[in-house]
Structure formats: structure tokens, C-alpha cells
Amino acid sequence: MPSRDYIPRNWDAFAVWMANFTAQLPTLAAKYGISAAVLTQTTKDNEWVQYWVDAKNAAKLQTRQVNDYVDDVANGNINGQTENDPTWALPAGAADAVPNGVKKRAREVVAGMKAQKTIYTQADGELINVVTAEEANLGEEHFTPELKLRPLANFAVECEFRKQGLNAIKVEFRHKGGNWQLAAFLQTSPGVFNITSTQPDNAEQIEVRAVYFENNANYGNYSAIYPVSIAP
């Protein structure tokens, strides 16, 4: 679905967008007068994006492994299993460095295409995923967040989502049989929020939903309801 901004802010989504943009742009180059130098730079930019988004994800995973390792060794049983030291390294095959402004360079290419109003078509925009919600005439009813939840320690929950160019999402939760309560407003993904448990010494399953939040008001539809377990 087109968003308010065609370039995703979520890094994984941006990597997917950039890969498609790079793959499809050559098919439009002749029509819009996009130079070989621009195509070459876009390819280098994409290689850089793919490597460093992968590196960000690897670093995030390694950070969790390091934290788990320190917690297990510091707080574990004296006669418990000995933990292996965690590894810490960037992925192999680093991409060549590129100048600052990867996203701005992509926007300049798109702006140049859209400025050619006599030949630019929405179909071309869809091919490289640069059609905005405004261009597609999508109203508020088309915006529904999708969440990816992961339980953390101390009754916390990590939430990944796409902002679709909007300001934030409003996250709500409810205990079993309870009423919906505000959990958090999240402006960046992933975000983390904490829940006050009704069972402070035990795990508990709750339900979570979210809605986009724009100009101090709900925007669009509530998401599906997601069950998630919280624990000490």
C-alpha cells in the first residue's frame, strides 16, 4: 500500500525498497533521461544499503546475545552450565563506501521523473514504488498498522511496525477479560513499552492492538489484535 512517504523509515523495509528501486530503474532510464552515472551510483548505494542494514540487524542480535550472556553469567546458578563467550563481528564482504545522502539521491531521481509531467505515469511510479498515498488517492480508511511483537524481560514488549509516513502509532493493551488501556505512543520502530502485570511473579498473556496517531488524533483503522506473553 502506498504510504505518505514512499521511502520507508524502517530499515528492513527500506532495504527491500532500495533493492527494487535499483533493479527497476534501468527499465525507465531511457524514457526519463537517467544517465549511466546515476544508475551506477544507485547500484553502489544499494550495495551499501544492503550490507549495512544487514550489519545493523547483526549488531542488534549480537547485542541481545551479549546482554543475555552477561545476565546469565552474573545472575546464574554457581553450578550451572558454563556459557560460551558471545561473538561480535560485522558481516563479511563489506560494501564500498558511498558519499552521504543515499536517500536524497534517490529522491532527486524520482523528483526528476515526476517533473516530466507529460510522460510520467503512475504505472512507472508503481514499478519503482514511489507512488504516495496522495497520488493514489488513498483516504484515511486505508491505513491499518501491522505489528511484530517480541516479549522482553521485566514485563516489556518490543514492537516493530511501519509508520507509513505518519507521526506515530498509539499502542493499547488489555488483560484477559479487561478493558483496553494505553500502553505507549511509539514514533520509532522498533519501540519498547512496559505493562503493569496483574501477576507480578508469573508470566501473563495479554492482548495488544494499535492505531496510527496523527495531529493528536487516531488516524485510520485499529490493527488486528495480537496476543503476547509478558513475564518478569
mmCIF file with all atom_site columns, C-alpha atoms in Angstrom:
data_model
loop_
_atom_site.group_PDB
_atom_site.id
_atom_site.type_symbol
_atom_site.label_atom_id
_atom_site.label_alt_id
_atom_site.label_comp_id
_atom_site.label_asym_id
_atom_site.label_entity_id
_atom_site.label_seq_id
_atom_site.pdbx_PDB_ins_code
_atom_site.Cartn_x
_atom_site.Cartn_y
_atom_site.Cartn_z
_atom_site.occupancy
_atom_site.B_iso_or_equiv
_atom_site.pdbx_formal_charge
_atom_site.auth_seq_id
_atom_site.auth_comp_id
_atom_site.auth_asym_id
_atom_site.auth_atom_id
_atom_site.pdbx_PDB_model_num
ATOM 1   C CA . MET A 1 1   ? 0.000   0.000   0.000   1.00 0.00 ? 1   MET A CA 1
ATOM 2   C CA . PRO A 1 2   ? 1.393   3.476   -0.806  1.00 0.00 ? 2   PRO A CA 1
ATOM 3   C CA . SER A 1 3   ? 2.373   5.458   2.283   1.00 0.00 ? 3   SER A CA 1
ATOM 4   C CA . ARG A 1 4   ? 2.527   9.168   2.986   1.00 0.00 ? 4   ARG A CA 1
ATOM 5   C CA . ASP A 1 5   ? 6.249   8.972   2.117   1.00 0.00 ? 5   ASP A CA 1
ATOM 6   C CA . TYR A 1 6   ? 7.349   6.465   -0.495  1.00 0.00 ? 6   TYR A CA 1
ATOM 7   C CA . ILE A 1 7   ? 10.743  5.813   1.181   1.00 0.00 ? 7   ILE A CA 1
ATOM 8   C CA . PRO A 1 8   ? 10.192  3.578   4.241   1.00 0.00 ? 8   PRO A CA 1
ATOM 9   C CA . ARG A 1 9   ? 11.707  4.655   7.551   1.00 0.00 ? 9   ARG A CA 1
ATOM 10  C CA . ASN A 1 10  ? 12.002  1.088   8.829   1.00 0.00 ? 10  ASN A CA 1
ATOM 11  C CA . TRP A 1 11  ? 15.461  -0.103  7.830   1.00 0.00 ? 11  TRP A CA 1
ATOM 12  C CA . ASP A 1 12  ? 14.461  -3.583  6.664   1.00 0.00 ? 12  ASP A CA 1
ATOM 13  C CA . ALA A 1 13  ? 11.636  -2.140  4.595   1.00 0.00 ? 13  ALA A CA 1
ATOM 14  C CA . PHE A 1 14  ? 13.996  0.487   3.188   1.00 0.00 ? 14  PHE A CA 1
ATOM 15  C CA . ALA A 1 15  ? 16.449  -2.228  2.106   1.00 0.00 ? 15  ALA A CA 1
ATOM 16  C CA . VAL A 1 16  ? 13.644  -4.015  0.237   1.00 0.00 ? 16  VAL A CA 1
ATOM 17  C CA . TRP A 1 17  ? 12.526  -0.724  -1.324  1.00 0.00 ? 17  TRP A CA 1
ATOM 18  C CA . MET A 1 18  ? 16.064  0.197   -2.378  1.00 0.00 ? 18  MET A CA 1
ATOM 19  C CA . ALA A 1 19  ? 16.685  -3.214  -3.948  1.00 0.00 ? 19  ALA A CA 1
ATOM 20  C CA . ASN A 1 20  ? 13.536  -2.912  -6.063  1.00 0.00 ? 20  ASN A CA 1
ATOM 21  C CA . PHE A 1 21  ? 14.263  0.721   -6.964  1.00 0.00 ? 21  PHE A CA 1
ATOM 22  C CA . THR A 1 22  ? 17.735  -0.238  -8.161  1.00 0.00 ? 22  THR A CA 1
ATOM 23  C CA . ALA A 1 23  ? 16.546  -3.281  -10.096 1.00 0.00 ? 23  ALA A CA 1
ATOM 24  C CA . GLN A 1 24  ? 13.706  -1.494  -11.916 1.00 0.00 ? 24  GLN A CA 1
ATOM 25  C CA . LEU A 1 25  ? 15.262  1.922   -12.558 1.00 0.00 ? 25  LEU A CA 1
ATOM 26  C CA . PRO A 1 26  ? 17.250  0.849   -15.671 1.00 0.00 ? 26  PRO A CA 1
ATOM 27  C CA . THR A 1 27  ? 13.996  -0.055  -17.443 1.00 0.00 ? 27  THR A CA 1
ATOM 28  C CA . LEU A 1 28  ? 12.913  3.601   -17.119 1.00 0.00 ? 28  LEU A CA 1
ATOM 29  C CA . ALA A 1 29  ? 16.293  5.219   -17.769 1.00 0.00 ? 29  ALA A CA 1
ATOM 30  C CA . ALA A 1 30  ? 15.876  5.903   -21.480 1.00 0.00 ? 30  ALA A CA 1
ATOM 31  C CA . LYS A 1 31  ? 12.350  7.273   -21.097 1.00 0.00 ? 31  LYS A CA 1
ATOM 32  C CA . TYR A 1 32  ? 13.318  9.758   -18.392 1.00 0.00 ? 32  TYR A CA 1
ATOM 33  C CA . GLY A 1 33  ? 16.875  10.526  -19.463 1.00 0.00 ? 33  GLY A CA 1
ATOM 34  C CA . ILE A 1 34  ? 18.506  8.971   -16.409 1.00 0.00 ? 34  ILE A CA 1
ATOM 35  C CA . SER A 1 35  ? 22.253  8.835   -17.035 1.00 0.00 ? 35  SER A CA 1
ATOM 36  C CA . ALA A 1 36  ? 24.549  5.841   -16.786 1.00 0.00 ? 36  ALA A CA 1
ATOM 37  C CA . ALA A 1 37  ? 26.434  7.621   -13.996 1.00 0.00 ? 37  ALA A CA 1
ATOM 38  C CA . VAL A 1 38  ? 23.228  7.902   -11.951 1.00 0.00 ? 38  VAL A CA 1
ATOM 39  C CA . LEU A 1 39  ? 22.457  4.217   -12.487 1.00 0.00 ? 39  LEU A CA 1
ATOM 40  C CA . THR A 1 40  ? 25.991  3.269   -11.419 1.00 0.00 ? 40  THR A CA 1
ATOM 41  C CA . GLN A 1 41  ? 25.771  5.388   -8.270  1.00 0.00 ? 41  GLN A CA 1
ATOM 42  C CA . THR A 1 42  ? 22.335  3.922   -7.456  1.00 0.00 ? 42  THR A CA 1
ATOM 43  C CA . THR A 1 43  ? 23.786  0.426   -7.735  1.00 0.00 ? 43  THR A CA 1
ATOM 44  C CA . LYS A 1 44  ? 26.633  1.343   -5.370  1.00 0.00 ? 44  LYS A CA 1
ATOM 45  C CA . ASP A 1 45  ? 24.174  2.976   -2.979  1.00 0.00 ? 45  ASP A CA 1
ATOM 46  C CA . ASN A 1 46  ? 22.044  -0.169  -2.970  1.00 0.00 ? 46  ASN A CA 1
ATOM 47  C CA . GLU A 1 47  ? 25.045  -2.402  -2.264  1.00 0.00 ? 47  GLU A CA 1
ATOM 48  C CA . TRP A 1 48  ? 25.939  -0.131  0.655   1.00 0.00 ? 48  TRP A CA 1
ATOM 49  C CA . VAL A 1 49  ? 22.345  -0.190  1.988   1.00 0.00 ? 49  VAL A CA 1
ATOM 50  C CA . GLN A 1 50  ? 22.050  -3.983  1.777   1.00 0.00 ? 50  GLN A CA 1
ATOM 51  C CA . TYR A 1 51  ? 25.326  -4.534  3.617   1.00 0.00 ? 51  TYR A CA 1
ATOM 52  C CA . TRP A 1 52  ? 24.808  -2.001  6.375   1.00 0.00 ? 52  TRP A CA 1
ATOM 53  C CA . VAL A 1 53  ? 21.167  -2.857  7.070   1.00 0.00 ? 53  VAL A CA 1
ATOM 54  C CA . ASP A 1 54  ? 22.342  -6.456  7.414   1.00 0.00 ? 54  ASP A CA 1
ATOM 55  C CA . ALA A 1 55  ? 25.111  -5.193  9.710   1.00 0.00 ? 55  ALA A CA 1
ATOM 56  C CA . LYS A 1 56  ? 22.571  -3.269  11.824  1.00 0.00 ? 56  LYS A CA 1
ATOM 57  C CA . ASN A 1 57  ? 20.479  -6.405  12.236  1.00 0.00 ? 57  ASN A CA 1
ATOM 58  C CA . ALA A 1 58  ? 23.553  -8.472  13.095  1.00 0.00 ? 58  ALA A CA 1
ATOM 59  C CA . ALA A 1 59  ? 24.654  -5.912  15.663  1.00 0.00 ? 59  ALA A CA 1
ATOM 60  C CA . LYS A 1 60  ? 21.172  -5.869  17.197  1.00 0.00 ? 60  LYS A CA 1
ATOM 61  C CA . LEU A 1 61  ? 21.181  -9.656  17.510  1.00 0.00 ? 61  LEU A CA 1
ATOM 62  C CA . GLN A 1 62  ? 24.708  -9.660  18.905  1.00 0.00 ? 62  GLN A CA 1
ATOM 63  C CA . THR A 1 63  ? 23.748  -7.009  21.457  1.00 0.00 ? 63  THR A CA 1
ATOM 64  C CA . ARG A 1 64  ? 20.962  -9.277  22.682  1.00 0.00 ? 64  ARG A CA 1
ATOM 65  C CA . GLN A 1 65  ? 23.409  -12.192 22.847  1.00 0.00 ? 65  GLN A CA 1
ATOM 66  C CA . VAL A 1 66  ? 25.915  -10.118 24.822  1.00 0.00 ? 66  VAL A CA 1
ATOM 67  C CA . ASN A 1 67  ? 23.221  -8.931  27.236  1.00 0.00 ? 67  ASN A CA 1
ATOM 68  C CA . ASP A 1 68  ? 21.932  -12.485 27.716  1.00 0.00 ? 68  ASP A CA 1
ATOM 69  C CA . TYR A 1 69  ? 25.495  -13.739 28.257  1.00 0.00 ? 69  TYR A CA 1
ATOM 70  C CA . VAL A 1 70  ? 26.274  -11.108 30.897  1.00 0.00 ? 70  VAL A CA 1
ATOM 71  C CA . ASP A 1 71  ? 22.938  -11.693 32.658  1.00 0.00 ? 71  ASP A CA 1
ATOM 72  C CA . ASP A 1 72  ? 23.382  -15.487 32.641  1.00 0.00 ? 72  ASP A CA 1
ATOM 73  C CA . VAL A 1 73  ? 26.944  -15.396 33.978  1.00 0.00 ? 73  VAL A CA 1
ATOM 74  C CA . ALA A 1 74  ? 26.299  -12.652 36.534  1.00 0.00 ? 74  ALA A CA 1
ATOM 75  C CA . ASN A 1 75  ? 22.969  -13.960 37.809  1.00 0.00 ? 75  ASN A CA 1
ATOM 76  C CA . GLY A 1 76  ? 23.100  -17.682 37.002  1.00 0.00 ? 76  GLY A CA 1
ATOM 77  C CA . ASN A 1 77  ? 23.493  -20.600 39.393  1.00 0.00 ? 77  ASN A CA 1
ATOM 78  C CA . ILE A 1 78  ? 27.016  -21.327 40.629  1.00 0.00 ? 78  ILE A CA 1
ATOM 79  C CA . ASN A 1 79  ? 26.842  -24.923 39.412  1.00 0.00 ? 79  ASN A CA 1
ATOM 80  C CA . GLY A 1 80  ? 25.019  -24.047 36.206  1.00 0.00 ? 80  GLY A CA 1
ATOM 81  C CA . GLN A 1 81  ? 26.212  -24.618 32.672  1.00 0.00 ? 81  GLN A CA 1
ATOM 82  C CA . THR A 1 82  ? 29.246  -22.578 31.596  1.00 0.00 ? 82  THR A CA 1
ATOM 83  C CA . GLU A 1 83  ? 28.288  -20.041 28.950  1.00 0.00 ? 83  GLU A CA 1
ATOM 84  C CA . ASN A 1 84  ? 30.271  -19.611 25.741  1.00 0.00 ? 84  ASN A CA 1
ATOM 85  C CA . ASP A 1 85  ? 31.635  -16.137 25.097  1.00 0.00 ? 85  ASP A CA 1
ATOM 86  C CA . PRO A 1 86  ? 29.474  -14.341 22.517  1.00 0.00 ? 86  PRO A CA 1
ATOM 87  C CA . THR A 1 87  ? 30.872  -13.382 19.123  1.00 0.00 ? 87  THR A CA 1
ATOM 88  C CA . TRP A 1 88  ? 30.989  -9.798  17.914  1.00 0.00 ? 88  TRP A CA 1
ATOM 89  C CA . ALA A 1 89  ? 31.763  -9.060  14.283  1.00 0.00 ? 89  ALA A CA 1
ATOM 90  C CA . LEU A 1 90  ? 30.403  -7.291  11.223  1.00 0.00 ? 90  LEU A CA 1
ATOM 91  C CA . PRO A 1 91  ? 29.178  -9.451  8.309   1.00 0.00 ? 91  PRO A CA 1
ATOM 92  C CA . ALA A 1 92  ? 31.782  -10.425 5.724   1.00 0.00 ? 92  ALA A CA 1
ATOM 93  C CA . GLY A 1 93  ? 32.083  -8.728  2.345   1.00 0.00 ? 93  GLY A CA 1
ATOM 94  C CA . ALA A 1 94  ? 31.735  -5.064  3.256   1.00 0.00 ? 94  ALA A CA 1
ATOM 95  C CA . ALA A 1 95  ? 30.341  -2.759  0.555   1.00 0.00 ? 95  ALA A CA 1
ATOM 96  C CA . ASP A 1 96  ? 32.378  0.111   -0.833  1.00 0.00 ? 96  ASP A CA 1
ATOM 97  C CA . ALA A 1 97  ? 31.881  3.441   0.901   1.00 0.00 ? 97  ALA A CA 1
ATOM 98  C CA . VAL A 1 98  ? 29.491  5.887   -0.769  1.00 0.00 ? 98  VAL A CA 1
ATOM 99  C CA . PRO A 1 99  ? 29.001  9.654   -0.288  1.00 0.00 ? 99  PRO A CA 1
ATOM 100 C CA . ASN A 1 100 ? 26.467  10.860  2.255   1.00 0.00 ? 100 ASN A CA 1
ATOM 101 C CA . GLY A 1 101 ? 22.893  11.246  1.055   1.00 0.00 ? 101 GLY A CA 1
ATOM 102 C CA . VAL A 1 102 ? 21.715  7.875   -0.246  1.00 0.00 ? 102 VAL A CA 1
ATOM 103 C CA . LYS A 1 103 ? 18.044  8.701   0.276   1.00 0.00 ? 103 LYS A CA 1
ATOM 104 C CA . LYS A 1 104 ? 18.398  12.247  -1.065  1.00 0.00 ? 104 LYS A CA 1
ATOM 105 C CA . ARG A 1 105 ? 20.000  10.938  -4.263  1.00 0.00 ? 105 ARG A CA 1
ATOM 106 C CA . ALA A 1 106 ? 17.077  8.550   -4.760  1.00 0.00 ? 106 ALA A CA 1
ATOM 107 C CA . ARG A 1 107 ? 14.603  11.379  -4.139  1.00 0.00 ? 107 ARG A CA 1
ATOM 108 C CA . GLU A 1 108 ? 16.366  13.558  -6.718  1.00 0.00 ? 108 GLU A CA 1
ATOM 109 C CA . VAL A 1 109 ? 15.955  10.829  -9.334  1.00 0.00 ? 109 VAL A CA 1
ATOM 110 C CA . VAL A 1 110 ? 12.259  10.473  -8.513  1.00 0.00 ? 110 VAL A CA 1
ATOM 111 C CA . ALA A 1 111 ? 11.708  14.218  -8.477  1.00 0.00 ? 111 ALA A CA 1
ATOM 112 C CA . GLY A 1 112 ? 13.300  14.463  -11.912 1.00 0.00 ? 112 GLY A CA 1
ATOM 113 C CA . MET A 1 113 ? 10.970  11.783  -13.235 1.00 0.00 ? 113 MET A CA 1
ATOM 114 C CA . LYS A 1 114 ? 7.810   13.286  -11.742 1.00 0.00 ? 114 LYS A CA 1
ATOM 115 C CA . ALA A 1 115 ? 8.751   16.738  -13.032 1.00 0.00 ? 115 ALA A CA 1
ATOM 116 C CA . GLN A 1 116 ? 8.349   15.399  -16.578 1.00 0.00 ? 116 GLN A CA 1
ATOM 117 C CA . LYS A 1 117 ? 4.591   15.640  -16.310 1.00 0.00 ? 117 LYS A CA 1
ATOM 118 C CA . THR A 1 118 ? 3.872   14.911  -19.975 1.00 0.00 ? 118 THR A CA 1
ATOM 119 C CA . ILE A 1 119 ? 5.465   11.457  -19.796 1.00 0.00 ? 119 ILE A CA 1
ATOM 120 C CA . TYR A 1 120 ? 5.389   10.440  -16.124 1.00 0.00 ? 120 TYR A CA 1
ATOM 121 C CA . THR A 1 121 ? 2.760   7.800   -15.331 1.00 0.00 ? 121 THR A CA 1
ATOM 122 C CA . GLN A 1 122 ? 1.534   6.275   -12.093 1.00 0.00 ? 122 GLN A CA 1
ATOM 123 C CA . ALA A 1 123 ? 2.370   2.855   -13.534 1.00 0.00 ? 123 ALA A CA 1
ATOM 124 C CA . ASP A 1 124 ? 6.025   3.898   -13.755 1.00 0.00 ? 124 ASP A CA 1
ATOM 125 C CA . GLY A 1 125 ? 5.856   5.140   -10.168 1.00 0.00 ? 125 GLY A CA 1
ATOM 126 C CA . GLU A 1 126 ? 4.360   1.852   -9.035  1.00 0.00 ? 126 GLU A CA 1
ATOM 127 C CA . LEU A 1 127 ? 7.178   -0.063  -10.748 1.00 0.00 ? 127 LEU A CA 1
ATOM 128 C CA . ILE A 1 128 ? 9.757   1.602   -8.516  1.00 0.00 ? 128 ILE A CA 1
ATOM 129 C CA . ASN A 1 129 ? 7.426   2.035   -5.501  1.00 0.00 ? 129 ASN A CA 1
ATOM 130 C CA . VAL A 1 130 ? 7.341   5.841   -5.413  1.00 0.00 ? 130 VAL A CA 1
ATOM 131 C CA . VAL A 1 131 ? 3.586   6.424   -5.551  1.00 0.00 ? 131 VAL A CA 1
ATOM 132 C CA . THR A 1 132 ? 2.400   8.217   -2.421  1.00 0.00 ? 132 THR A CA 1
ATOM 133 C CA . ALA A 1 133 ? -0.991  7.769   -0.786  1.00 0.00 ? 133 ALA A CA 1
ATOM 134 C CA . GLU A 1 134 ? -1.957  11.224  -2.027  1.00 0.00 ? 134 GLU A CA 1
ATOM 135 C CA . GLU A 1 135 ? -1.112  10.285  -5.616  1.00 0.00 ? 135 GLU A CA 1
ATOM 136 C CA . ALA A 1 136 ? -3.085  7.066   -5.303  1.00 0.00 ? 136 ALA A CA 1
ATOM 137 C CA . ASN A 1 137 ? -5.996  8.960   -3.729  1.00 0.00 ? 137 ASN A CA 1
ATOM 138 C CA . LEU A 1 138 ? -5.984  6.708   -0.680  1.00 0.00 ? 138 LEU A CA 1
ATOM 139 C CA . GLY A 1 139 ? -8.051  8.012   2.220   1.00 0.00 ? 139 GLY A CA 1
ATOM 140 C CA . GLU A 1 140 ? -7.652  7.515   5.945   1.00 0.00 ? 140 GLU A CA 1
ATOM 141 C CA . GLU A 1 141 ? -9.653  4.268   5.816   1.00 0.00 ? 141 GLU A CA 1
ATOM 142 C CA . HIS A 1 142 ? -6.766  2.566   4.007   1.00 0.00 ? 142 HIS A CA 1
ATOM 143 C CA . PHE A 1 143 ? -4.281  2.953   6.886   1.00 0.00 ? 143 PHE A CA 1
ATOM 144 C CA . THR A 1 144 ? -4.079  -0.006  9.272   1.00 0.00 ? 144 THR A CA 1
ATOM 145 C CA . PRO A 1 145 ? -0.870  -0.753  11.217  1.00 0.00 ? 145 PRO A CA 1
ATOM 146 C CA . GLU A 1 146 ? 0.680   -4.215  11.316  1.00 0.00 ? 146 GLU A CA 1
ATOM 147 C CA . LEU A 1 147 ? 2.730   -5.153  14.365  1.00 0.00 ? 147 LEU A CA 1
ATOM 148 C CA . LYS A 1 148 ? 5.531   -7.580  15.118  1.00 0.00 ? 148 LYS A CA 1
ATOM 149 C CA . LEU A 1 149 ? 5.803   -8.131  18.878  1.00 0.00 ? 149 LEU A CA 1
ATOM 150 C CA . ARG A 1 150 ? 8.558   -9.711  20.960  1.00 0.00 ? 150 ARG A CA 1
ATOM 151 C CA . PRO A 1 151 ? 8.371   -10.157 24.753  1.00 0.00 ? 151 PRO A CA 1
ATOM 152 C CA . LEU A 1 152 ? 11.298  -8.842  26.805  1.00 0.00 ? 152 LEU A CA 1
ATOM 153 C CA . ALA A 1 153 ? 12.230  -9.128  30.471  1.00 0.00 ? 153 ALA A CA 1
ATOM 154 C CA . ASN A 1 154 ? 10.541  -7.069  33.198  1.00 0.00 ? 154 ASN A CA 1
ATOM 155 C CA . PHE A 1 155 ? 7.118   -7.186  31.503  1.00 0.00 ? 155 PHE A CA 1
ATOM 156 C CA . ALA A 1 156 ? 8.361   -5.238  28.490  1.00 0.00 ? 156 ALA A CA 1
ATOM 157 C CA . VAL A 1 157 ? 7.371   -5.753  24.856  1.00 0.00 ? 157 VAL A CA 1
ATOM 158 C CA . GLU A 1 158 ? 9.276   -4.785  21.732  1.00 0.00 ? 158 GLU A CA 1
ATOM 159 C CA . CYS A 1 159 ? 7.097   -3.622  18.843  1.00 0.00 ? 159 CYS A CA 1
ATOM 160 C CA . GLU A 1 160 ? 8.134   -3.325  15.194  1.00 0.00 ? 160 GLU A CA 1
ATOM 161 C CA . PHE A 1 161 ? 5.892   -1.505  12.729  1.00 0.00 ? 161 PHE A CA 1
ATOM 162 C CA . ARG A 1 162 ? 5.855   0.727   9.647   1.00 0.00 ? 162 ARG A CA 1
ATOM 163 C CA . LYS A 1 163 ? 4.860   4.360   10.142  1.00 0.00 ? 163 LYS A CA 1
ATOM 164 C CA . GLN A 1 164 ? 3.626   4.818   6.554   1.00 0.00 ? 164 GLN A CA 1
ATOM 165 C CA . GLY A 1 165 ? 4.808   8.422   6.737   1.00 0.00 ? 165 GLY A CA 1
ATOM 166 C CA . LEU A 1 166 ? 2.594   9.230   9.741   1.00 0.00 ? 166 LEU A CA 1
ATOM 167 C CA . ASN A 1 167 ? 3.672   10.675  13.089  1.00 0.00 ? 167 ASN A CA 1
ATOM 168 C CA . ALA A 1 168 ? 3.319   7.700   15.416  1.00 0.00 ? 168 ALA A CA 1
ATOM 169 C CA . ILE A 1 169 ? 1.271   4.706   16.476  1.00 0.00 ? 169 ILE A CA 1
ATOM 170 C CA . LYS A 1 170 ? -0.807  4.533   19.642  1.00 0.00 ? 170 LYS A CA 1
ATOM 171 C CA . VAL A 1 171 ? -0.449  1.131   21.296  1.00 0.00 ? 171 VAL A CA 1
ATOM 172 C CA . GLU A 1 172 ? -3.141  -0.225  23.596  1.00 0.00 ? 172 GLU A CA 1
ATOM 173 C CA . PHE A 1 173 ? -3.316  -3.412  25.705  1.00 0.00 ? 173 PHE A CA 1
ATOM 174 C CA . ARG A 1 174 ? -5.799  -5.323  27.787  1.00 0.00 ? 174 ARG A CA 1
ATOM 175 C CA . HIS A 1 175 ? -5.563  -8.067  30.358  1.00 0.00 ? 175 HIS A CA 1
ATOM 176 C CA . LYS A 1 176 ? -7.724  -11.131 29.897  1.00 0.00 ? 176 LYS A CA 1
ATOM 177 C CA . GLY A 1 177 ? -11.346 -10.006 30.132  1.00 0.00 ? 177 GLY A CA 1
ATOM 178 C CA . GLY A 1 178 ? -10.291 -6.401  30.786  1.00 0.00 ? 178 GLY A CA 1
ATOM 179 C CA . ASN A 1 179 ? -10.700 -3.046  29.093  1.00 0.00 ? 179 ASN A CA 1
ATOM 180 C CA . TRP A 1 180 ? -8.307  -1.510  26.609  1.00 0.00 ? 180 TRP A CA 1
ATOM 181 C CA . GLN A 1 181 ? -5.651  0.725   28.195  1.00 0.00 ? 181 GLN A CA 1
ATOM 182 C CA . LEU A 1 182 ? -2.978  2.996   26.747  1.00 0.00 ? 182 LEU A CA 1
ATOM 183 C CA . ALA A 1 183 ? 0.426   1.337   26.586  1.00 0.00 ? 183 ALA A CA 1
ATOM 184 C CA . ALA A 1 184 ? 2.522   3.845   24.655  1.00 0.00 ? 184 ALA A CA 1
ATOM 185 C CA . PHE A 1 185 ? 2.898   6.238   21.761  1.00 0.00 ? 185 PHE A CA 1
ATOM 186 C CA . LEU A 1 186 ? 5.730   4.980   19.544  1.00 0.00 ? 186 LEU A CA 1
ATOM 187 C CA . GLN A 1 187 ? 7.428   7.214   16.995  1.00 0.00 ? 187 GLN A CA 1
ATOM 188 C CA . THR A 1 188 ? 10.318  4.950   16.004  1.00 0.00 ? 188 THR A CA 1
ATOM 189 C CA . SER A 1 189 ? 10.448  1.259   15.156  1.00 0.00 ? 189 SER A CA 1
ATOM 190 C CA . PRO A 1 190 ? 11.238  -0.903  16.945  1.00 0.00 ? 190 PRO A CA 1
ATOM 191 C CA . GLY A 1 191 ? 9.854   0.644   20.094  1.00 0.00 ? 191 GLY A CA 1
ATOM 192 C CA . VAL A 1 192 ? 9.576   -0.789  23.601  1.00 0.00 ? 192 VAL A CA 1
ATOM 193 C CA . PHE A 1 193 ? 6.801   -0.402  26.155  1.00 0.00 ? 193 PHE A CA 1
ATOM 194 C CA . ASN A 1 194 ? 6.186   -1.852  29.622  1.00 0.00 ? 194 ASN A CA 1
ATOM 195 C CA . ILE A 1 195 ? 2.998   -3.358  31.019  1.00 0.00 ? 195 ILE A CA 1
ATOM 196 C CA . THR A 1 196 ? 1.899   -3.429  34.651  1.00 0.00 ? 196 THR A CA 1
ATOM 197 C CA . SER A 1 197 ? 1.144   -7.100  35.213  1.00 0.00 ? 197 SER A CA 1
ATOM 198 C CA . THR A 1 198 ? -1.721  -8.431  37.330  1.00 0.00 ? 198 THR A CA 1
ATOM 199 C CA . GLN A 1 199 ? 0.559   -11.375 38.155  1.00 0.00 ? 199 GLN A CA 1
ATOM 200 C CA . PRO A 1 200 ? 3.900   -9.772  39.108  1.00 0.00 ? 200 PRO A CA 1
ATOM 201 C CA . ASP A 1 201 ? 5.612   -13.094 39.867  1.00 0.00 ? 201 ASP A CA 1
ATOM 202 C CA . ASN A 1 202 ? 4.395   -15.019 36.832  1.00 0.00 ? 202 ASN A CA 1
ATOM 203 C CA . ALA A 1 203 ? 4.045   -14.812 33.081  1.00 0.00 ? 203 ALA A CA 1
ATOM 204 C CA . GLU A 1 204 ? 0.748   -13.480 31.780  1.00 0.00 ? 204 GLU A CA 1
ATOM 205 C CA . GLN A 1 205 ? -0.827  -13.349 28.341  1.00 0.00 ? 205 GLN A CA 1
ATOM 206 C CA . ILE A 1 206 ? -2.226  -10.011 27.252  1.00 0.00 ? 206 ILE A CA 1
ATOM 207 C CA . GLU A 1 207 ? -3.633  -8.633  24.008  1.00 0.00 ? 207 GLU A CA 1
ATOM 208 C CA . VAL A 1 208 ? -2.216  -5.687  22.076  1.00 0.00 ? 208 VAL A CA 1
ATOM 209 C CA . ARG A 1 209 ? -3.570  -3.519  19.283  1.00 0.00 ? 209 ARG A CA 1
ATOM 210 C CA . ALA A 1 210 ? -2.515  -0.221  17.700  1.00 0.00 ? 210 ALA A CA 1
ATOM 211 C CA . VAL A 1 211 ? -3.777  2.626   15.548  1.00 0.00 ? 211 VAL A CA 1
ATOM 212 C CA . TYR A 1 212 ? -1.890  5.349   13.714  1.00 0.00 ? 212 TYR A CA 1
ATOM 213 C CA . PHE A 1 213 ? -1.761  8.717   15.500  1.00 0.00 ? 213 PHE A CA 1
ATOM 214 C CA . GLU A 1 214 ? -1.622  11.958  13.511  1.00 0.00 ? 214 GLU A CA 1
ATOM 215 C CA . ASN A 1 215 ? -2.231  15.559  14.626  1.00 0.00 ? 215 ASN A CA 1
ATOM 216 C CA . ASN A 1 216 ? -3.156  14.452  18.161  1.00 0.00 ? 216 ASN A CA 1
ATOM 217 C CA . ALA A 1 217 ? -5.896  12.092  16.976  1.00 0.00 ? 217 ALA A CA 1
ATOM 218 C CA . ASN A 1 218 ? -6.359  8.494   15.856  1.00 0.00 ? 218 ASN A CA 1
ATOM 219 C CA . TYR A 1 219 ? -5.823  8.033   12.118  1.00 0.00 ? 219 TYR A CA 1
ATOM 220 C CA . GLY A 1 220 ? -7.133  5.082   10.134  1.00 0.00 ? 220 GLY A CA 1
ATOM 221 C CA . ASN A 1 221 ? -8.155  1.696   11.482  1.00 0.00 ? 221 ASN A CA 1
ATOM 222 C CA . TYR A 1 222 ? -7.118  -0.290  14.519  1.00 0.00 ? 222 TYR A CA 1
ATOM 223 C CA . SER A 1 223 ? -4.777  -3.164  13.815  1.00 0.00 ? 223 SER A CA 1
ATOM 224 C CA . ALA A 1 224 ? -5.597  -6.798  14.360  1.00 0.00 ? 224 ALA A CA 1
ATOM 225 C CA . ILE A 1 225 ? -5.452  -7.923  17.998  1.00 0.00 ? 225 ILE A CA 1
ATOM 226 C CA . TYR A 1 226 ? -2.136  -9.618  18.850  1.00 0.00 ? 226 TYR A CA 1
ATOM 227 C CA . PRO A 1 227 ? -1.700  -11.963 21.835  1.00 0.00 ? 227 PRO A CA 1
ATOM 228 C CA . VAL A 1 228 ? 1.661   -11.710 23.597  1.00 0.00 ? 228 VAL A CA 1
ATOM 229 C CA . SER A 1 229 ? 3.073   -13.144 26.816  1.00 0.00 ? 229 SER A CA 1
ATOM 230 C CA . ILE A 1 230 ? 4.723   -10.832 29.336  1.00 0.00 ? 230 ILE A CA 1
ATOM 231 C CA . ALA A 1 231 ? 6.997   -12.112 32.084  1.00 0.00 ? 231 ALA A CA 1
ATOM 232 C CA . PRO A 1 232 ? 9.265   -10.927 34.928  1.00 0.00 ? 232 PRO A CA 1
#
